[in-house]
Coordinates of C-alpha atoms in Angstrom, one line a residue:
Chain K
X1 CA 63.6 -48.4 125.1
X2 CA 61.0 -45.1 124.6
X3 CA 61.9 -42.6 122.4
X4 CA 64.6 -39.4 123.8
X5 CA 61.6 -37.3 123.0
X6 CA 58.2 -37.6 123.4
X7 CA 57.1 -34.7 121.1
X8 CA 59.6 -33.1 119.3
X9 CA 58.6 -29.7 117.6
X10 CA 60.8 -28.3 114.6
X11 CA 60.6 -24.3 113.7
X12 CA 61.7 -24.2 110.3
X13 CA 61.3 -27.1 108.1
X14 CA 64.7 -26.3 105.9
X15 CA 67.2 -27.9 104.6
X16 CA 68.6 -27.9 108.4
X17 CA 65.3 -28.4 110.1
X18 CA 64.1 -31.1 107.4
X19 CA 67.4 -32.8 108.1
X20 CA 67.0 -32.7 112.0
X21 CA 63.2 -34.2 111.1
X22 CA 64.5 -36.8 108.9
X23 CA 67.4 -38.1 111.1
X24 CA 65.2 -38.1 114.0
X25 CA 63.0 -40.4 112.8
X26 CA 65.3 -42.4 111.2
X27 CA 66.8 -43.0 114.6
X28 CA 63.3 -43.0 116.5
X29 CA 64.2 -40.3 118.5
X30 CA 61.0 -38.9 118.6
X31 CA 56.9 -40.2 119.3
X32 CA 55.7 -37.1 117.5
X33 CA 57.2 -34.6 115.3
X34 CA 55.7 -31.1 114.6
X35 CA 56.8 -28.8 112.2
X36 CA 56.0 -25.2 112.1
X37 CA 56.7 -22.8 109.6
X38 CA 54.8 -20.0 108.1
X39 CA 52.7 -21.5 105.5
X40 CA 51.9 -25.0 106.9
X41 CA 50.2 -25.8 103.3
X42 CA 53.7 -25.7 102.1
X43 CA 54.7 -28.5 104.3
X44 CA 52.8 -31.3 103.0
X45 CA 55.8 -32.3 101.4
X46 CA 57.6 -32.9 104.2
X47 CA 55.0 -34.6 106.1
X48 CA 54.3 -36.8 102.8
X49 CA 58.5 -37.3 103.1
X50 CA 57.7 -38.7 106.5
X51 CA 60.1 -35.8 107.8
X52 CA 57.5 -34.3 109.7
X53 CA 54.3 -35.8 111.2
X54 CA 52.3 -32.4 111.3
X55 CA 52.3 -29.1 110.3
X56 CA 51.0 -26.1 112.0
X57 CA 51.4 -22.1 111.7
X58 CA 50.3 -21.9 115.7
X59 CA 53.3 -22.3 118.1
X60 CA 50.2 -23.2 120.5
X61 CA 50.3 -26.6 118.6
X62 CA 54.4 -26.9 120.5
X63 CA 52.7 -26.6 123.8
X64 CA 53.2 -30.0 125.0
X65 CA 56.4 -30.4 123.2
X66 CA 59.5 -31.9 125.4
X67 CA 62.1 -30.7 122.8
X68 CA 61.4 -27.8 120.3
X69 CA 64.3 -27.1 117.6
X70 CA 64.3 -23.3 115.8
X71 CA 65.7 -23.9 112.7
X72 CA 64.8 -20.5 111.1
X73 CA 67.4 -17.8 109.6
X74 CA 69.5 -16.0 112.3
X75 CA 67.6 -13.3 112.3
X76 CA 64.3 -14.6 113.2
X77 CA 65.4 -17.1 115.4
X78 CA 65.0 -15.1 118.9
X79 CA 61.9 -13.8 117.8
X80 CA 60.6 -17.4 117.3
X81 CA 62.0 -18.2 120.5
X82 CA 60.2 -15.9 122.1
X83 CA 56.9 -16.5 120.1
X84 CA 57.3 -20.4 121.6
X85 CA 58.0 -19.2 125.4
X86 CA 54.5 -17.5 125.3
X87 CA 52.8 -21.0 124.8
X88 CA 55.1 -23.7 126.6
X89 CA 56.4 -23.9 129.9
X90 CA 59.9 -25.0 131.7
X91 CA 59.1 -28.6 130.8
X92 CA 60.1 -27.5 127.0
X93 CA 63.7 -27.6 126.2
X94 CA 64.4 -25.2 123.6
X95 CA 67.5 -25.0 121.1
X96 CA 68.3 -23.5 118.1
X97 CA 70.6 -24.2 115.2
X98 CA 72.0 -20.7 114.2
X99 CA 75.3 -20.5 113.2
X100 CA 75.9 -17.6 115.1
X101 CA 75.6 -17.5 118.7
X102 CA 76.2 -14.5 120.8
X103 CA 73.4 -12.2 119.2
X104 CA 71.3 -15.2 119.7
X105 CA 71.7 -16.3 122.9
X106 CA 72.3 -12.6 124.6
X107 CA 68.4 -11.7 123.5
X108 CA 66.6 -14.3 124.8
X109 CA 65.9 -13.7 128.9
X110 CA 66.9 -16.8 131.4
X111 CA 63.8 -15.9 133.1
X112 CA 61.6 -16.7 129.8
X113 CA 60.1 -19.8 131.3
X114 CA 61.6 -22.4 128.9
X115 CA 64.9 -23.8 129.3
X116 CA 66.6 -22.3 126.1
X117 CA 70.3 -23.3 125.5
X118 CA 72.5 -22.5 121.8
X119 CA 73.4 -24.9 119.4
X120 CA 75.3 -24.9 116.3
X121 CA 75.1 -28.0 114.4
X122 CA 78.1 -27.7 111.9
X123 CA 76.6 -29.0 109.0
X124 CA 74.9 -28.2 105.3
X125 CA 75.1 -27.3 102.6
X126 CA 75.1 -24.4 99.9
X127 CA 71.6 -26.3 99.1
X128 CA 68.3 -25.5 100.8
X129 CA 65.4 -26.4 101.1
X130 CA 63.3 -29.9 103.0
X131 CA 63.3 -31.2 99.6
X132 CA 67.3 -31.5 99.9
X133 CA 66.9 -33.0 103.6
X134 CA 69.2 -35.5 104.5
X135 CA 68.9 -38.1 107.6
X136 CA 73.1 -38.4 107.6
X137 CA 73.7 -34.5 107.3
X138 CA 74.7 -34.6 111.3
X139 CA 77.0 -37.6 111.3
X140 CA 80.6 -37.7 112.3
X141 CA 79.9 -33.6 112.2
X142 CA 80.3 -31.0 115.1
X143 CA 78.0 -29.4 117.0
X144 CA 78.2 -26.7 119.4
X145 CA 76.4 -26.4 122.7
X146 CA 76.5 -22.8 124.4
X147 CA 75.2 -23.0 128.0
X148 CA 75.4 -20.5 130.3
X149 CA 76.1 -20.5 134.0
X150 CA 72.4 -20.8 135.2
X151 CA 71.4 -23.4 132.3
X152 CA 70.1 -26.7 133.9
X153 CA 72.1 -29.8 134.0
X154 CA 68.9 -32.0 132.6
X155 CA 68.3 -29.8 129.6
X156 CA 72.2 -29.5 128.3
X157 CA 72.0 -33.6 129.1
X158 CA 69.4 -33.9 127.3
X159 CA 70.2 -31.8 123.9
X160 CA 73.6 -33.5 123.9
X161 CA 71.8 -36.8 123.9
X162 CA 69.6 -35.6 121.1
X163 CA 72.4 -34.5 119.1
X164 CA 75.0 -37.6 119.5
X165 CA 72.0 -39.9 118.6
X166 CA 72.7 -38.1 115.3
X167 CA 76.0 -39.0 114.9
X168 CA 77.6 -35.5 116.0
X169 CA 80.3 -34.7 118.2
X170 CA 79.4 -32.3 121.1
X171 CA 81.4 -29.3 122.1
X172 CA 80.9 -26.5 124.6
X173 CA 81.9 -23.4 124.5
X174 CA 80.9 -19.7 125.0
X175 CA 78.5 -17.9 122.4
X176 CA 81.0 -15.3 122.0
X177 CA 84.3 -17.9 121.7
X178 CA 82.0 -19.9 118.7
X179 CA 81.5 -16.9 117.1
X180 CA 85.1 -15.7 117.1
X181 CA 85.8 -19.4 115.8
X182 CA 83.4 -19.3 113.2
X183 CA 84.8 -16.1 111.6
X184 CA 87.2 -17.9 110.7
X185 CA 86.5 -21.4 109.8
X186 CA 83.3 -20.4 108.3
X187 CA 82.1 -16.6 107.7
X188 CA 85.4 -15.8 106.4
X189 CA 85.6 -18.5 104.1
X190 CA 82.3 -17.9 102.6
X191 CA 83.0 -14.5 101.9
X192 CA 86.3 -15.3 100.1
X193 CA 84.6 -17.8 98.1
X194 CA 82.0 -15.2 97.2
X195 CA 85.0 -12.9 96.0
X196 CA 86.7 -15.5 93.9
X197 CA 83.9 -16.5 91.9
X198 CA 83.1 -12.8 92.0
X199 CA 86.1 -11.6 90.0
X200 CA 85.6 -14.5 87.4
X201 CA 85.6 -12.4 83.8
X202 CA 83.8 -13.4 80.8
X203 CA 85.5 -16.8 79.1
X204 CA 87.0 -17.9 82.3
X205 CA 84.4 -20.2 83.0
X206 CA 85.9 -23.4 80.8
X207 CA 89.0 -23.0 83.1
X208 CA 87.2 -23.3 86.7
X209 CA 88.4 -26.7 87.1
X210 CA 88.3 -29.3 90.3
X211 CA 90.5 -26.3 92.6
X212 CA 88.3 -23.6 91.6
X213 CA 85.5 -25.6 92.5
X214 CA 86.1 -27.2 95.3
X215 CA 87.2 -23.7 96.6
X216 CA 84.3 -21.5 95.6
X217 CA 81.7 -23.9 96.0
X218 CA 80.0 -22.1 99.3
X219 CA 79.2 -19.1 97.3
X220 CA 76.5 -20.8 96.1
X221 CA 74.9 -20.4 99.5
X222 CA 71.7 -18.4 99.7
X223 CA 72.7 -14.3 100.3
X224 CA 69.9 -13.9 102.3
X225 CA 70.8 -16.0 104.9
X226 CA 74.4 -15.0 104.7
X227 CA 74.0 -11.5 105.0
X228 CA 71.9 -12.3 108.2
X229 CA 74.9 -14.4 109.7
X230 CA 77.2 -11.8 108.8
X231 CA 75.1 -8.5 110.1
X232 CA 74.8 -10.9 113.4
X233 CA 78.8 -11.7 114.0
X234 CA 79.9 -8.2 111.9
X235 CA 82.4 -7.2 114.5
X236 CA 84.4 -10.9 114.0
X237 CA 84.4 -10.6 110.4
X238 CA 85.1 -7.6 109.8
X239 CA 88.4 -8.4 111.8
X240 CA 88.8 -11.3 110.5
X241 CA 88.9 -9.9 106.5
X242 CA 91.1 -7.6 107.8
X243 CA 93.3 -10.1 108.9
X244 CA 92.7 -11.7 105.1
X245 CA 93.4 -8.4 103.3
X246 CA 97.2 -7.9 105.6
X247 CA 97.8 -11.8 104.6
X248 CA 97.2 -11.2 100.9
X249 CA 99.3 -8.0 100.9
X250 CA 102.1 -9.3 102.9
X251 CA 102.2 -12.1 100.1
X252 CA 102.0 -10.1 96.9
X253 CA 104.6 -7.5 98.6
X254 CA 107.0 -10.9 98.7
X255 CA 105.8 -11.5 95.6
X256 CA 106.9 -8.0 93.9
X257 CA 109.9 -8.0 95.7
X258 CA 110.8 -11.7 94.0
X259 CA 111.1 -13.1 98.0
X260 CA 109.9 -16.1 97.0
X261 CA 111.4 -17.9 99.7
X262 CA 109.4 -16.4 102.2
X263 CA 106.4 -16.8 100.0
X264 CA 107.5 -20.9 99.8
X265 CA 108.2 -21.1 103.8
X266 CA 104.5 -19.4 104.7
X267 CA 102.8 -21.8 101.7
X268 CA 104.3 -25.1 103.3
X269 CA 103.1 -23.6 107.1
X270 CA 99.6 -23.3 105.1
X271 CA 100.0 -26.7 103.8
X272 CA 100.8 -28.6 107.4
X273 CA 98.1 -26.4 108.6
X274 CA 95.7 -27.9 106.6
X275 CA 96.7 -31.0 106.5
X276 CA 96.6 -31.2 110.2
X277 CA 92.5 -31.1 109.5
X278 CA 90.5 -34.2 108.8
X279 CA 89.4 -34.3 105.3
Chain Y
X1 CA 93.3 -49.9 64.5
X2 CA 97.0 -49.5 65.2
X3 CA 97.6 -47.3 68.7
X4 CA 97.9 -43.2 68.1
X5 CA 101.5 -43.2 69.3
X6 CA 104.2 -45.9 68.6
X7 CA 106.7 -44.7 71.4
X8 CA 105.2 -42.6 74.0
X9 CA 107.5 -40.6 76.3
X10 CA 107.1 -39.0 79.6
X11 CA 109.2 -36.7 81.0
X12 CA 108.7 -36.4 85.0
X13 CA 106.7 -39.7 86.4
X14 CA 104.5 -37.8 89.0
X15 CA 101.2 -37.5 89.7
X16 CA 100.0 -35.7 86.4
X17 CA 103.2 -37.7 84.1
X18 CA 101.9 -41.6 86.2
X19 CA 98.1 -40.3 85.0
X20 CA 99.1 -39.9 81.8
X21 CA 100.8 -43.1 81.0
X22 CA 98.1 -45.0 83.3
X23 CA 95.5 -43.4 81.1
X24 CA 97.4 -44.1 77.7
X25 CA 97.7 -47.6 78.3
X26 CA 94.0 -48.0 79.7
X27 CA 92.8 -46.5 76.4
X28 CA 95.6 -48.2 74.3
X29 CA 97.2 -45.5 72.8
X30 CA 100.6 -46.3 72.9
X31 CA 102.7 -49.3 71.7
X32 CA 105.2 -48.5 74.2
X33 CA 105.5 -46.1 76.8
X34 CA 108.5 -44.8 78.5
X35 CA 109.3 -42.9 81.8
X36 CA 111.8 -40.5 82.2
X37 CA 112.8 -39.5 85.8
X38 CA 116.2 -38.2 87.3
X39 CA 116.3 -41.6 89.0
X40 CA 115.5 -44.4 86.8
X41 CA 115.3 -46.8 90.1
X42 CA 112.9 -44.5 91.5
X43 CA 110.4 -45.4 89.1
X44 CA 109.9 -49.4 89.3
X45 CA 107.3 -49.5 90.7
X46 CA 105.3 -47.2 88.0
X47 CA 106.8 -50.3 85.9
X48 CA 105.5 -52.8 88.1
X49 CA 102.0 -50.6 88.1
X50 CA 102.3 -50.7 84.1
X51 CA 102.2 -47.1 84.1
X52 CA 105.4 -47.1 82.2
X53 CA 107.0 -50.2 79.8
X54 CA 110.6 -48.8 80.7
X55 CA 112.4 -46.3 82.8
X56 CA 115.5 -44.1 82.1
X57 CA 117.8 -41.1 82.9
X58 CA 119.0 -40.6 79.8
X59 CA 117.4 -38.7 77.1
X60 CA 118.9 -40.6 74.3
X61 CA 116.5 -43.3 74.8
X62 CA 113.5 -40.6 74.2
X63 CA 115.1 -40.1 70.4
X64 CA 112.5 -42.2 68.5
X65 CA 109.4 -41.4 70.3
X66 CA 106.5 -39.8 68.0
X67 CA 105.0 -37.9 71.3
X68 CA 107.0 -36.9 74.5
X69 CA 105.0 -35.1 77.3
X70 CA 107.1 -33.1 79.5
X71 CA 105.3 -33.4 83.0
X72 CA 107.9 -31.5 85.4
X73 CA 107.4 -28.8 88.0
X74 CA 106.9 -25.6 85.8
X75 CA 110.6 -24.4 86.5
X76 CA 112.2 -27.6 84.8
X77 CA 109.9 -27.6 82.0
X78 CA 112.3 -25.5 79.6
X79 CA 115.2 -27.2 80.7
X80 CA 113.5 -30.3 79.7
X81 CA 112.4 -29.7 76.7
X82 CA 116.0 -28.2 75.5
X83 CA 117.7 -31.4 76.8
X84 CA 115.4 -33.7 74.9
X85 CA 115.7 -31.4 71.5
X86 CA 119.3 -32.3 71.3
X87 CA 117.7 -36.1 70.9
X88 CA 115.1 -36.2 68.9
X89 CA 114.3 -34.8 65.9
X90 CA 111.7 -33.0 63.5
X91 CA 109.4 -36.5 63.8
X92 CA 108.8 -35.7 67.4
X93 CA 106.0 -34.0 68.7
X94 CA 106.5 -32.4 72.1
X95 CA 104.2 -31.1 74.7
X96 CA 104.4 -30.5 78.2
X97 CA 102.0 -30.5 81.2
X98 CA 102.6 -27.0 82.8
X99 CA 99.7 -24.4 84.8
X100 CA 101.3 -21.8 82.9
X101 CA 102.0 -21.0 79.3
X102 CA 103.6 -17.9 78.6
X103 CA 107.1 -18.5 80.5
X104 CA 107.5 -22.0 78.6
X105 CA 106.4 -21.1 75.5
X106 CA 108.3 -18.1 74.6
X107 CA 112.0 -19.4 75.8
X108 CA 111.3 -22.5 73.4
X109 CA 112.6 -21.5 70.0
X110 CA 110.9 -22.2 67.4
X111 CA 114.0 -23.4 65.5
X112 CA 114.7 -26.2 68.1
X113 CA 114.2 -29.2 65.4
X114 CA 111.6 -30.4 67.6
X115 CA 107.7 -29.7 67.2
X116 CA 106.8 -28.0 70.7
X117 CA 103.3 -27.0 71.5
X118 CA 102.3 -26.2 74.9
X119 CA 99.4 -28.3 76.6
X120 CA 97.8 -27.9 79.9
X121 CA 95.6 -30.6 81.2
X122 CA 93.4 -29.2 83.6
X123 CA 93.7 -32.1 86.1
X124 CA 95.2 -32.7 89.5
X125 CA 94.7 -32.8 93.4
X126 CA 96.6 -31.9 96.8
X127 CA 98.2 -35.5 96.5
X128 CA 101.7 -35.9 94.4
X129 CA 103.8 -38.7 92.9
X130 CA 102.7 -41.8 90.7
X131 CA 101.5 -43.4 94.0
X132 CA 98.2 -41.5 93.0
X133 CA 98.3 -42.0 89.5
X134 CA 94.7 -42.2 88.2
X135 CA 93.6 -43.2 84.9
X136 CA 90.2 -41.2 84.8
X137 CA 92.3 -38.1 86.3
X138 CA 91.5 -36.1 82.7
X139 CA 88.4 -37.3 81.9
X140 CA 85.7 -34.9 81.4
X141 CA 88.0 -31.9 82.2
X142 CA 89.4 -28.9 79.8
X143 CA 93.2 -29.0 78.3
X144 CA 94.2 -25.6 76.8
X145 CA 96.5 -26.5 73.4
X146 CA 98.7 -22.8 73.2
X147 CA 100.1 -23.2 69.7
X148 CA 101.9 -20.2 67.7
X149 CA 101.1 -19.4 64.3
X150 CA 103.8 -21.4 62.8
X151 CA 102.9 -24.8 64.5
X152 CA 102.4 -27.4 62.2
X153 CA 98.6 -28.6 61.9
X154 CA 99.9 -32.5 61.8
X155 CA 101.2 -31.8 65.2
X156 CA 98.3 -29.8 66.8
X157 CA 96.1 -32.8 65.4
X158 CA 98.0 -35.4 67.5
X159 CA 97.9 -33.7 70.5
X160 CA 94.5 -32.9 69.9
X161 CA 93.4 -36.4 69.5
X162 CA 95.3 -37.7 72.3
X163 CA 93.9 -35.7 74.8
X164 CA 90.5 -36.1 73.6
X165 CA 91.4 -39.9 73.8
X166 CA 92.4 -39.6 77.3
X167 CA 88.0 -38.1 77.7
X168 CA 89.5 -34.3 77.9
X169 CA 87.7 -31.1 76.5
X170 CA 90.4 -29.5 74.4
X171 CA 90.2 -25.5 74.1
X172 CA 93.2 -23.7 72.1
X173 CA 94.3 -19.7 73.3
X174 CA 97.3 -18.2 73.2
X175 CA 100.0 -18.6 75.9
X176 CA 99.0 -14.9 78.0
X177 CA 95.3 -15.7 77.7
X178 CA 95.6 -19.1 79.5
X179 CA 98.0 -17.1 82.4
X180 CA 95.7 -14.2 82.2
X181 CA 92.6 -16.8 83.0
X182 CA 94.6 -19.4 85.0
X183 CA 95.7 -16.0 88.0
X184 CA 91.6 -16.2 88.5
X185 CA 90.6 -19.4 88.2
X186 CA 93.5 -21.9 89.8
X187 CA 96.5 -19.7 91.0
X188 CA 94.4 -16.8 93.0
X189 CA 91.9 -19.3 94.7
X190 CA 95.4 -21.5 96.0
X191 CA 96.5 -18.0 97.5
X192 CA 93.3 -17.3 99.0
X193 CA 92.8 -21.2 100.4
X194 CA 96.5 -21.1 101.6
X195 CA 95.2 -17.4 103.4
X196 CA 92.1 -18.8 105.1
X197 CA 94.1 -21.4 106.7
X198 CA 96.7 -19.8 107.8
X199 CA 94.1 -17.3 110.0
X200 CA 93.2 -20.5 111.5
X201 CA 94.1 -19.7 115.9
X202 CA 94.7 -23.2 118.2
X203 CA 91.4 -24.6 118.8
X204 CA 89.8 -23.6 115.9
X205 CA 90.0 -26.8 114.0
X206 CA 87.0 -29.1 115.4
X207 CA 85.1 -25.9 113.8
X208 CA 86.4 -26.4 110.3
X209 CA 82.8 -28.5 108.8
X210 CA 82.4 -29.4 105.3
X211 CA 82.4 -25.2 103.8
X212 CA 86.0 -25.3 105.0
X213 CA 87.7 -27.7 104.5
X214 CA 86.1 -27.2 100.8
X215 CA 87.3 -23.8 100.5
X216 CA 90.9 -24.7 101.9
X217 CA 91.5 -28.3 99.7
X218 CA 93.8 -26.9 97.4
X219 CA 96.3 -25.2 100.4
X220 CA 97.7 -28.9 100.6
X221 CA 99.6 -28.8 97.5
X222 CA 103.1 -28.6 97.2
X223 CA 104.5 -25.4 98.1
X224 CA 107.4 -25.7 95.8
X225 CA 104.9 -26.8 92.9
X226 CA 102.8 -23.4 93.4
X227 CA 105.8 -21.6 94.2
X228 CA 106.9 -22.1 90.5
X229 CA 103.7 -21.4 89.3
X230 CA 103.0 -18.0 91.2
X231 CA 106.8 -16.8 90.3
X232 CA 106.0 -18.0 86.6
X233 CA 103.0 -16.2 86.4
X234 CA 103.6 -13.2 89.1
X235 CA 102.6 -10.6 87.1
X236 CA 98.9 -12.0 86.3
X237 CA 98.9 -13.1 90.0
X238 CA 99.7 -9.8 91.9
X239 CA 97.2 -8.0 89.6
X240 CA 94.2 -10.5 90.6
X241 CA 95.4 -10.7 94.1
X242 CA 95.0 -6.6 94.3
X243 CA 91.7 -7.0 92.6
X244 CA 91.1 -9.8 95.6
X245 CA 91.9 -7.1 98.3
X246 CA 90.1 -4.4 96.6
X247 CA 87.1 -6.3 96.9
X248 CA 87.2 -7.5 100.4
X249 CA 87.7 -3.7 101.7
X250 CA 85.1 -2.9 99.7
X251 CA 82.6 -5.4 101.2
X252 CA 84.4 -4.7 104.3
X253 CA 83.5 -1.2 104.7
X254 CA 80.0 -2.1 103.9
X255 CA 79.9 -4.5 106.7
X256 CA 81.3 -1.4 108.9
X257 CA 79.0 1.3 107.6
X258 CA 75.8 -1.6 108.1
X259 CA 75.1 -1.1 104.2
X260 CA 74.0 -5.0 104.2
X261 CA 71.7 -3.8 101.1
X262 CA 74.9 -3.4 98.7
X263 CA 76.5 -6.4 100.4
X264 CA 73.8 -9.0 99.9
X265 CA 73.3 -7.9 96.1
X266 CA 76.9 -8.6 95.6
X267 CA 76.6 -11.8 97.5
X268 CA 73.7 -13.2 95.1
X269 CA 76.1 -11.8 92.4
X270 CA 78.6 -14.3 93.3
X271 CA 75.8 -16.8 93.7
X272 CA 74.6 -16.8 90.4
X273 CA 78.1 -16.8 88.9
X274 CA 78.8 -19.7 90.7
X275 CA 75.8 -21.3 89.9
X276 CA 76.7 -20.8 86.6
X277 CA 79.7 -23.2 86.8
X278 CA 79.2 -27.1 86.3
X279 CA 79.7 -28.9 89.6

């Protein structure tokens, strides 16, 4: 059987793009694999990893790519998009791997001349980096296609093949439903985690045990690239923490009031609630 | 070398009590070992696991241990303890198990006959009952010894040794220090999980990847448990939770006034003070 893609191109050789690289071939899903990134010297390492089979700085090098992945930070990903629609043509497929969707997706002109379409692939890490790349990051994850109307059949066909040979699980859904999802199962999250491990005081640290941990541990993700997925779905999270702050208070208003039944009955909600989610 | 404890006694056969005993007898620190539960039949099969030698209701039978560890929900814990004082006598060393200090410690007199020191193992998971017992369940981890000034040094030494026997890292504070510490680092992060998944709307869960379901571990714990705890320690609790909100409108309103400058300093804050913590 020949390979999904001929000439896969990857823009942004990170921990995301590197992992995209490295499960592709593992799979031989790919001929040919480009990856672009600013300072191509500083890919070596991947291509030495066998991640990669080229580097390049020129988008022209993507030309003749049948698949091109943009696996840059949310806010350079339409930019790069629309770097890559100068040089290739509608036999390109082009996706990205933002995990924000609406911002994205809205910017970038159905009349381009590629055939772009959103994806989130729901996986990572608080890691980054090529160097943490991982060929299984994608399996038995979740990842998000957002079509439009006028998206062709061909190209959503052939990104969903692309990402199930990785192991995920495909979903559709609107850019601006993910992003109202993701507020909460994601940007939320991280932003309570930062919090936590924010109000930490000195001689604490010896306590943080397996809880603390566990819950914090996507704090450690890079700021940078937080604050761009954040500035990019602000609206959702700032509704969404607002929804966090009346939760809290509701709670510690039971708990100054000694209602700790109520407090008990909304806990053991929490508790079916999550255990209703695949660990 | 003859074992560290001739009778070992534990008080509440659970999850933390089962570790304990599966642990002791692992390591060979007790010549005998015996469960207490408020249903003796409840617990064969922690006899036929050889967590426990013997299993009993009564008290009585707890009169000539050397070391009894009270492992019951933090609202029986006192209770406990007073019931086995009427047994045993001067000889016994008596510790319990509980996530907070303060409560416990002061309602145990220090004229009980009995040589009480509080213990907390910091050691646990969402799961409960001796089902899960697991013998490595304190190694490598931190247990906070809260002795008074008038605690004999024979008895902090045999606690001491034990739970360094069982692999653990033992730290000694004072009762309001450990609840002070233990709001931030175990009973604020279980509100906050418990929080971020009760936001959760119907169809959000395929969306909850790896960062969640992280962040949200701890919500699966038993509400009655961590109802105990919070009204134990409400005090501590409500003042970090306020601290919690305070600093989510506060990176709120710089989300809403676009100062993504102040935010992503504060973000990189919390990075480095997780980074800071020992995975």
């Amino acid at each position: 059987m020949p390979p999904l893609v001929q000439h896969l191109g990857i823009i942004g050789v990170g921990l995301i793009g590197g992992s995209i690289g490295a499960a592709a071939r593992k799979r031989g899903l790919a001929e040919k694999i480009t990856g672009l990134g600013r300072s191509a010297a500083k890919l070596h390492g991947a291509i030495e990893s066998s991640i990669i089979d080229s580097a390049t700085e020129d988008f022209a090098d993507l030309a003749d790519c049948d698949l091109v992945i943009v696996a840059t930070p949310v806010n350079r990903i339409v930019d790069d998009v629309l770097s890559l629609a100068n040089c290739c043509s509608r036999q390109t497929v082009v996706t990205d791997a933002g995990s924000v969707k609406e911002v994205i997706c809205s910017r970038i002109p159905s009349d381009l001349g590629i055939r772009f379409i959103g994806s989130h692939p729901l996986a990572g890490s608080e890691k980054s980096g090529f160097i943490h790349a991982n060929a299984e990051l994608f399996r038995g994850r979740v990842c998000v296609l957002t079509p439009d109307s006028d998206t062709d059949s061909a190209a959503i066909d052939l990104l969903r093949r692309f990402w199930m040979s990785l192991g995920m699980v495909v979903l559709k859904m609107s850019p601006a439903e993910h992003d109202r999802r993701l507020a909460r199962t994601s940007h939320l999250p991280h932003l309570a985690a930062a919090a936590l491990t924010s109000l930490l005081q000195d001689g604490d640290r010896p306590l943080a045990a397996t809880g603390f941990r566990d819950t914090t541990r996507i704090a450690a993700g890079d700021p940078e690239l937080w604050r761009a997925i954040f500035e990019a779905n602000a609206a959702a999270v700032v509704q969404e923490t607002d929804r966090l702050i009346q939760l809290l208070s509701r709670w510690r208003d039971q708990m100054t009031r000694n209602d700790w039944e109520s407090l008990t009955r909304e806990l053991g909600a929490a508790k079916l609630a999550r255990e209703s989610i695949r660990d």
